[in-house]
Amino acid sequence: MIAIQDVWKAKKRIAPVVGRTPLLHCPALSEQAKGSVYLKLESMHAIGAFKIRGAANKILSLAKDEQKRGVTTYSTGNHGLAVAYVAKQIGTKAVICVSRRVPKAKADAIRKFGGKLEIYGDSQDEAGQRCFELQRKYGMTVIEPFDDPEVIAGQGTIGLELLEEQPDIDAAVVPLSGGGLISGIALALKANRPDMKVIGVSMERSAAMFESQKAGRPIELQESDTLADSLLGGIGLENRHTFEMVKRYVDETILVNETMIADGMTFMMDEHRLVTEGAAAVGVGALLHNILPVSGNNTAMIISGKNVDLSAFYKVVKV
C-alpha cells in the first residue's frame, strides 16, 4: 500500500529536478461553477506535462547500477517525454517505445529531449511488449507509466502543493487515464482532508479505467481516435495499484465527448492564452457544459499538459 509518507519522500527527492507549478484563479470558470475555480498549470513544466514528477521520483530512486544500465518505457507521449528528460539530466540512456498512434509532435519532442524512440504497434499495450523485450535483452529498468508506487507518489506531490497553496479547496478535478495521476493526488488530498471530493474526467472513447471500474476488474479496450490522445491506453490486466486506488479514493468519474474537449481547449486559449492538449482540457470542457458536480465548491482543476500538434490545435480552436 502506498502511504502519504511516500508522497512526502517523493517531494524531497524530486525537488532538484522538478519545480512547482502555478495555481491560477479563473474568474470565468468560477462564475460558471458558482464557486472558486483554480487551475493547477502542470503544463508549465519543462516537458510541458505533469509526468515529469512520477518519472523523476522513479528514476532517482533507482540504484546507481540500475541507472547505468539505462531505462525504458512505453507511453502515449508525455510519460515518454518525462523519462527522456529526467534520464538526460542524470546522464543515463533512455529508450522510449510508442505506438503509431502517438502524434508526431510528441515523437519529435521525445527525440529532442534525448530519448531514443522506437515505434511499435497500434496501441500503448503493444508498445509495452517491445519495452519489456528491451528489459529482458539489455537489463534496462522499465519505468511504468502509471501503475508503480514511486510514479504514483511522484504525481501525488501535486496534491501536497495544492494544500500548501490553497488549503480551503474542497474538490479536485483530475484527468483520468491509467490512474497514476488521480491516485497520487487523491491519496495526498484525502490523507490530509478525508472529506475532499475527487472527480476523475475521461473521454467517452476508450475510457479504460472507467470501463474497468464498471466491470469490477481490469479489462482491455480497443483504442479510438480522440482529441484526448494522452488518456488512451489500457490499465494492464495485471494492474497492481491504480485500479484499487481509484476504486478507494475517487468519488466520481465523468465522461466528456469530443465537442466538450474542443470547447475546453478553446476556452483555455481564449481566456488565458494557453495552449492546452485535449487530455488536459477535459475538466474545463465538463464544467463549461454543466456536467461537473462542483457547484458552490472551491475547486482545483488539474491542467495536465500542453503537448499537442499545433496544426491540429489551430483547427480545433479556429485561431
Tab-separated table of C-alpha atoms in Angstrom:
chain	number	residue	atom	x	y	z
A	1	MET	CA	0.000	0.000	0.000
A	2	ILE	CA	1.293	3.447	-0.923
A	3	ALA	CA	1.219	5.830	2.047
A	4	ILE	CA	1.264	9.591	2.439
A	5	GLN	CA	4.841	9.299	3.752
A	6	ASP	CA	5.854	8.076	0.287
A	7	VAL	CA	4.468	11.251	-1.265
A	8	TRP	CA	6.422	13.433	1.180
A	9	LYS	CA	9.597	11.470	0.371
A	10	ALA	CA	8.899	11.985	-3.327
A	11	LYS	CA	8.517	15.732	-2.796
A	12	LYS	CA	12.004	15.925	-1.307
A	13	ARG	CA	13.580	13.540	-3.844
A	14	ILE	CA	12.358	15.297	-6.987
A	15	ALA	CA	12.989	18.871	-5.813
A	16	PRO	CA	16.333	19.211	-7.679
A	17	VAL	CA	14.668	18.277	-10.994
A	18	VAL	CA	11.019	19.359	-10.699
A	19	GLY	CA	9.806	22.883	-9.960
A	20	ARG	CA	6.474	23.970	-8.506
A	21	THR	CA	3.756	24.927	-10.974
A	22	PRO	CA	1.416	27.937	-10.797
A	23	LEU	CA	-2.095	27.815	-9.346
A	24	LEU	CA	-4.221	30.285	-11.291
A	25	HIS	CA	-7.624	31.586	-10.196
A	26	CYS	CA	-10.102	31.540	-13.099
A	27	PRO	CA	-12.914	34.132	-12.759
A	28	ALA	CA	-14.893	32.879	-15.774
A	29	LEU	CA	-14.997	29.256	-14.605
A	30	SER	CA	-15.649	30.399	-11.031
A	31	GLU	CA	-18.757	32.224	-12.231
A	32	GLN	CA	-19.848	29.138	-14.164
A	33	ALA	CA	-19.367	26.930	-11.099
A	34	LYS	CA	-20.837	29.409	-8.605
A	35	GLY	CA	-17.700	28.916	-6.520
A	36	SER	CA	-13.949	29.427	-6.849
A	37	VAL	CA	-12.090	27.521	-9.543
A	38	TYR	CA	-8.293	27.306	-9.606
A	39	LEU	CA	-6.220	25.902	-12.458
A	40	LYS	CA	-3.104	23.930	-11.473
A	41	LEU	CA	-0.896	24.507	-14.512
A	42	GLU	CA	1.104	21.309	-14.817
A	43	SER	CA	1.568	22.337	-18.447
A	44	MET	CA	4.257	24.755	-17.216
A	45	HIS	CA	6.866	22.059	-16.528
A	46	ALA	CA	9.989	21.891	-18.719
A	47	ILE	CA	8.458	18.981	-20.673
A	48	GLY	CA	5.001	20.572	-20.778
A	49	ALA	CA	3.271	17.917	-18.666
A	50	PHE	CA	2.843	16.562	-15.119
A	51	LYS	CA	4.516	13.258	-15.965
A	52	ILE	CA	7.926	14.634	-15.020
A	53	ARG	CA	7.027	14.213	-11.331
A	54	GLY	CA	6.465	10.464	-11.356
A	55	ALA	CA	9.291	9.756	-13.789
A	56	ALA	CA	11.755	11.749	-11.683
A	57	ASN	CA	10.739	10.011	-8.471
A	58	LYS	CA	11.093	6.556	-10.019
A	59	ILE	CA	14.376	7.122	-11.851
A	60	LEU	CA	16.011	8.939	-8.923
A	61	SER	CA	15.011	6.064	-6.620
A	62	LEU	CA	16.985	3.522	-8.699
A	63	ALA	CA	20.354	2.197	-7.573
A	64	LYS	CA	23.388	3.580	-9.411
A	65	ASP	CA	23.992	0.332	-11.299
A	66	GLU	CA	20.361	0.326	-12.466
A	67	GLN	CA	20.689	3.890	-13.683
A	68	LYS	CA	23.885	2.958	-15.516
A	69	ARG	CA	22.150	0.143	-17.453
A	70	GLY	CA	19.553	2.623	-18.668
A	71	VAL	CA	15.787	2.921	-18.557
A	72	THR	CA	12.968	2.214	-20.967
A	73	THR	CA	9.250	2.895	-21.034
A	74	TYR	CA	6.110	2.744	-23.138
A	75	SER	CA	3.931	5.785	-23.477
A	76	THR	CA	1.217	7.709	-25.289
A	77	GLY	CA	3.673	10.612	-25.333
A	78	ASN	CA	4.025	12.660	-22.168
A	79	HIS	CA	5.438	9.919	-19.941
A	80	GLY	CA	7.999	9.177	-22.636
A	81	LEU	CA	8.965	12.850	-22.684
A	82	ALA	CA	9.369	12.790	-18.921
A	83	VAL	CA	11.561	9.677	-18.867
A	84	ALA	CA	13.748	11.034	-21.674
A	85	TYR	CA	14.151	14.388	-19.907
A	86	VAL	CA	14.981	13.002	-16.460
A	87	ALA	CA	17.346	10.380	-17.882
A	88	LYS	CA	19.233	13.120	-19.718
A	89	GLN	CA	19.534	15.161	-16.515
A	90	ILE	CA	21.341	12.317	-14.729
A	91	GLY	CA	23.320	11.114	-17.748
A	92	THR	CA	21.683	7.756	-18.435
A	93	LYS	CA	20.244	6.368	-21.660
A	94	ALA	CA	16.518	6.063	-22.263
A	95	VAL	CA	14.603	4.095	-24.924
A	96	ILE	CA	11.000	5.218	-25.376
A	97	CYS	CA	8.539	2.804	-27.025
A	98	VAL	CA	5.436	4.377	-28.558
A	99	SER	CA	2.675	3.171	-30.838
A	100	ARG	CA	1.925	4.507	-34.286
A	101	ARG	CA	-0.983	6.472	-32.752
A	102	VAL	CA	1.321	8.861	-30.887
A	103	PRO	CA	1.235	12.314	-32.572
A	104	LYS	CA	4.341	13.422	-34.481
A	105	ALA	CA	4.753	16.454	-32.205
A	106	LYS	CA	5.233	14.225	-29.174
A	107	ALA	CA	7.534	11.826	-31.003
A	108	ASP	CA	9.710	14.735	-32.156
A	109	ALA	CA	9.807	16.157	-28.625
A	110	ILE	CA	10.973	12.816	-27.194
A	111	ARG	CA	13.887	12.860	-29.622
A	112	LYS	CA	14.628	16.490	-28.733
A	113	PHE	CA	14.897	15.632	-25.047
A	114	GLY	CA	17.458	12.920	-25.798
A	115	GLY	CA	15.353	9.758	-25.800
A	116	LYS	CA	15.862	7.005	-28.371
A	117	LEU	CA	12.447	6.426	-29.954
A	118	GLU	CA	11.076	3.038	-31.034
A	119	ILE	CA	7.697	2.999	-32.791
A	120	TYR	CA	5.937	-0.332	-32.327
A	121	GLY	CA	2.323	-1.478	-32.723
A	122	ASP	CA	-1.008	0.351	-32.760
A	123	SER	CA	-1.610	0.766	-29.023
A	124	GLN	CA	0.198	1.580	-25.812
A	125	ASP	CA	-0.104	-2.063	-24.736
A	126	GLU	CA	1.642	-3.242	-27.918
A	127	ALA	CA	4.410	-0.667	-27.432
A	128	GLY	CA	4.776	-2.058	-23.926
A	129	GLN	CA	5.581	-5.504	-25.323
A	130	ARG	CA	8.658	-4.066	-27.038
A	131	CYS	CA	9.617	-2.278	-23.836
A	132	PHE	CA	9.763	-5.500	-21.844
A	133	GLU	CA	11.779	-7.152	-24.623
A	134	LEU	CA	14.423	-4.464	-24.066
A	135	GLN	CA	14.347	-5.157	-20.343
A	136	ARG	CA	14.976	-8.877	-20.891
A	137	LYS	CA	17.674	-8.335	-23.511
A	138	TYR	CA	19.669	-5.445	-22.020
A	139	GLY	CA	18.741	-5.327	-18.330
A	140	MET	CA	17.164	-1.889	-18.656
A	141	THR	CA	14.694	-0.815	-15.978
A	142	VAL	CA	11.110	-0.353	-17.147
A	143	ILE	CA	9.630	2.913	-15.897
A	144	GLU	CA	5.913	2.136	-15.763
A	145	PRO	CA	3.652	4.976	-16.981
A	146	PHE	CA	1.259	4.837	-14.011
A	147	ASP	CA	0.974	1.527	-12.108
A	148	ASP	CA	4.077	1.915	-9.957
A	149	PRO	CA	4.401	3.091	-6.318
A	150	GLU	CA	7.168	5.639	-6.985
A	151	VAL	CA	5.404	7.025	-10.052
A	152	ILE	CA	2.124	7.371	-8.143
A	153	ALA	CA	3.863	9.035	-5.195
A	154	GLY	CA	5.590	11.450	-7.553
A	155	GLN	CA	2.288	12.519	-9.099
A	156	GLY	CA	0.894	12.862	-5.577
A	157	THR	CA	3.199	15.820	-4.939
A	158	ILE	CA	0.667	17.873	-6.901
A	159	GLY	CA	-1.826	17.261	-4.102
A	160	LEU	CA	0.655	18.485	-1.473
A	161	GLU	CA	1.257	21.668	-3.465
A	162	LEU	CA	-2.481	22.273	-3.772
A	163	LEU	CA	-2.937	22.066	0.004
A	164	GLU	CA	0.018	24.370	0.601
A	165	GLU	CA	-1.130	26.963	-1.926
A	166	GLN	CA	-4.912	26.866	-1.415
A	167	PRO	CA	-5.792	24.971	1.792
A	168	ASP	CA	-9.511	25.765	1.548
A	169	ILE	CA	-10.141	23.776	-1.660
A	170	ASP	CA	-12.771	21.088	-1.196
A	171	ALA	CA	-12.864	19.475	-4.655
A	172	ALA	CA	-10.231	18.363	-7.167
A	173	VAL	CA	-10.909	17.592	-10.833
A	174	VAL	CA	-8.298	15.345	-12.425
A	175	PRO	CA	-7.912	13.848	-15.933
A	176	LEU	CA	-8.231	10.072	-15.718
A	177	SER	CA	-6.374	7.525	-17.832
A	178	GLY	CA	-4.355	4.734	-16.220
A	179	GLY	CA	-4.949	6.291	-12.832
A	180	GLY	CA	-1.440	7.216	-11.686
A	181	LEU	CA	-2.169	10.945	-11.563
A	182	ILE	CA	-5.523	10.766	-9.819
A	183	SER	CA	-4.392	8.021	-7.409
A	184	GLY	CA	-1.436	10.054	-6.184
A	185	ILE	CA	-3.360	13.307	-5.913
A	186	ALA	CA	-6.336	11.674	-4.190
A	187	LEU	CA	-4.077	9.923	-1.683
A	188	ALA	CA	-2.296	13.173	-0.815
A	189	LEU	CA	-5.509	15.173	-0.518
A	190	LYS	CA	-7.590	12.650	1.419
A	191	ALA	CA	-4.784	11.790	3.835
A	192	ASN	CA	-4.989	15.414	4.946
A	193	ARG	CA	-8.658	16.150	4.188
A	194	PRO	CA	-10.780	12.965	4.182
A	195	ASP	CA	-13.862	14.956	3.136
A	196	MET	CA	-12.200	16.199	-0.065
A	197	LYS	CA	-14.160	15.398	-3.236
A	198	VAL	CA	-12.018	13.920	-6.039
A	199	ILE	CA	-13.556	13.691	-9.505
A	200	GLY	CA	-11.966	11.946	-12.476
A	201	VAL	CA	-12.692	13.052	-16.039
A	202	SER	CA	-12.092	10.924	-19.113
A	203	MET	CA	-13.218	10.887	-22.734
A	204	GLU	CA	-16.141	8.823	-23.981
A	205	ARG	CA	-13.939	6.934	-26.434
A	206	SER	CA	-11.863	4.069	-24.998
A	207	ALA	CA	-12.008	5.115	-21.327
A	208	ALA	CA	-10.174	2.070	-19.981
A	209	MET	CA	-10.233	2.840	-16.260
A	210	PHE	CA	-13.898	3.891	-16.309
A	211	GLU	CA	-14.966	0.720	-18.108
A	212	SER	CA	-12.752	-1.438	-15.893
A	213	GLN	CA	-14.329	0.030	-12.765
A	214	LYS	CA	-17.781	-0.699	-14.215
A	215	ALA	CA	-16.738	-4.287	-14.944
A	216	GLY	CA	-15.217	-4.727	-11.495
A	217	ARG	CA	-11.865	-5.820	-12.942
A	218	PRO	CA	-9.216	-4.546	-15.382
A	219	ILE	CA	-10.296	-5.036	-18.997
A	220	GLU	CA	-8.832	-4.247	-22.399
A	221	LEU	CA	-10.393	-1.821	-24.880
A	222	GLN	CA	-9.561	-1.095	-28.484
A	223	GLU	CA	-8.169	2.428	-28.756
A	224	SER	CA	-10.105	5.031	-30.742
A	225	ASP	CA	-9.074	8.388	-32.163
A	226	THR	CA	-9.738	11.234	-29.738
A	227	LEU	CA	-8.577	14.771	-29.028
A	228	ALA	CA	-7.613	13.473	-25.581
A	229	ASP	CA	-4.999	11.098	-27.006
A	230	SER	CA	-2.873	11.252	-23.840
A	231	LEU	CA	-5.697	9.494	-21.978
A	232	LEU	CA	-5.588	6.464	-24.270
A	233	GLY	CA	-4.057	3.156	-23.240
A	234	GLY	CA	-5.068	0.222	-21.087
A	235	ILE	CA	-4.637	-0.077	-17.340
A	236	GLY	CA	-2.999	-3.512	-17.544
A	237	LEU	CA	-4.814	-6.772	-16.903
A	238	GLU	CA	-2.393	-7.409	-14.023
A	239	ASN	CA	-2.888	-3.924	-12.547
A	240	ARG	CA	-1.398	-3.878	-9.030
A	241	HIS	CA	-2.144	-0.423	-7.675
A	242	THR	CA	-4.189	2.157	-9.569
A	243	PHE	CA	-7.355	0.103	-10.143
A	244	GLU	CA	-7.829	-0.364	-6.395
A	245	MET	CA	-6.727	3.178	-5.551
A	246	VAL	CA	-9.226	4.684	-7.985
A	247	LYS	CA	-11.915	2.446	-6.514
A	248	ARG	CA	-10.985	3.535	-2.989
A	249	TYR	CA	-10.266	7.249	-3.377
A	250	VAL	CA	-12.124	8.635	-6.414
A	251	ASP	CA	-15.659	9.798	-5.659
A	252	GLU	CA	-16.992	10.061	-9.195
A	253	THR	CA	-15.927	9.777	-12.838
A	254	ILE	CA	-17.334	11.954	-15.631
A	255	LEU	CA	-17.050	11.242	-19.363
A	256	VAL	CA	-16.847	14.010	-21.954
A	257	ASN	CA	-17.400	13.944	-25.707
A	258	GLU	CA	-15.151	15.407	-28.387
A	259	THR	CA	-17.109	18.673	-28.589
A	260	MET	CA	-16.650	19.260	-24.874
A	261	ILE	CA	-12.917	18.586	-25.136
A	262	ALA	CA	-12.587	21.018	-28.037
A	263	ASP	CA	-14.534	23.652	-26.105
A	264	GLY	CA	-12.189	23.213	-23.154
A	265	MET	CA	-9.137	23.692	-25.355
A	266	THR	CA	-10.698	26.755	-26.970
A	267	PHE	CA	-11.612	28.287	-23.606
A	268	MET	CA	-8.054	27.969	-22.315
A	269	MET	CA	-6.730	29.774	-25.379
A	270	ASP	CA	-9.414	32.480	-25.432
A	271	GLU	CA	-9.455	33.148	-21.702
A	272	HIS	CA	-5.832	32.535	-20.677
A	273	ARG	CA	-3.856	32.398	-23.938
A	274	LEU	CA	-2.648	28.931	-23.007
A	275	VAL	CA	-2.110	26.032	-25.380
A	276	THR	CA	-3.744	23.021	-23.727
A	277	GLU	CA	-3.831	19.474	-25.031
A	278	GLY	CA	-7.145	17.666	-25.202
A	279	ALA	CA	-6.413	15.400	-22.234
A	280	ALA	CA	-5.732	18.449	-20.066
A	281	ALA	CA	-8.915	20.229	-21.145
A	282	VAL	CA	-11.428	17.507	-20.234
A	283	GLY	CA	-12.291	19.037	-16.851
A	284	VAL	CA	-12.731	22.511	-18.296
A	285	GLY	CA	-14.968	21.100	-21.030
A	286	ALA	CA	-17.088	19.239	-18.499
A	287	LEU	CA	-17.563	22.388	-16.422
A	288	LEU	CA	-18.440	24.521	-19.449
A	289	HIS	CA	-21.169	22.006	-20.345
A	290	ASN	CA	-22.515	21.836	-16.771
A	291	ILE	CA	-21.860	18.133	-16.198
A	292	LEU	CA	-19.253	18.569	-13.454
A	293	PRO	CA	-20.702	18.269	-9.907
A	294	VAL	CA	-18.730	21.089	-8.254
A	295	SER	CA	-21.351	23.824	-7.892
A	296	GLY	CA	-20.544	26.009	-4.894
A	297	ASN	CA	-17.198	24.329	-4.234
A	298	ASN	CA	-13.676	25.710	-4.085
A	299	THR	CA	-12.329	23.579	-6.900
A	300	ALA	CA	-8.806	22.811	-8.119
A	301	MET	CA	-8.655	21.662	-11.724
A	302	ILE	CA	-5.514	19.903	-12.970
A	303	ILE	CA	-4.356	21.184	-16.371
A	304	SER	CA	-2.102	18.239	-17.060
A	305	GLY	CA	-0.197	19.214	-20.215
A	306	LYS	CA	0.213	21.267	-23.381
A	307	ASN	CA	1.912	18.849	-25.798
A	308	VAL	CA	-0.367	18.968	-28.792
A	309	ASP	CA	0.394	19.178	-32.502
A	310	LEU	CA	-0.099	22.874	-33.211
A	311	SER	CA	-1.589	22.376	-36.677
A	312	ALA	CA	-4.270	20.149	-35.132
A	313	PHE	CA	-4.685	22.554	-32.231
A	314	TYR	CA	-5.310	25.522	-34.533
A	315	LYS	CA	-8.007	23.574	-36.357
A	316	VAL	CA	-9.758	22.819	-33.067
A	317	VAL	CA	-9.604	26.328	-31.581
A	318	LYS	CA	-10.017	28.009	-35.004
A	319	VAL	CA	-7.244	30.539	-34.379
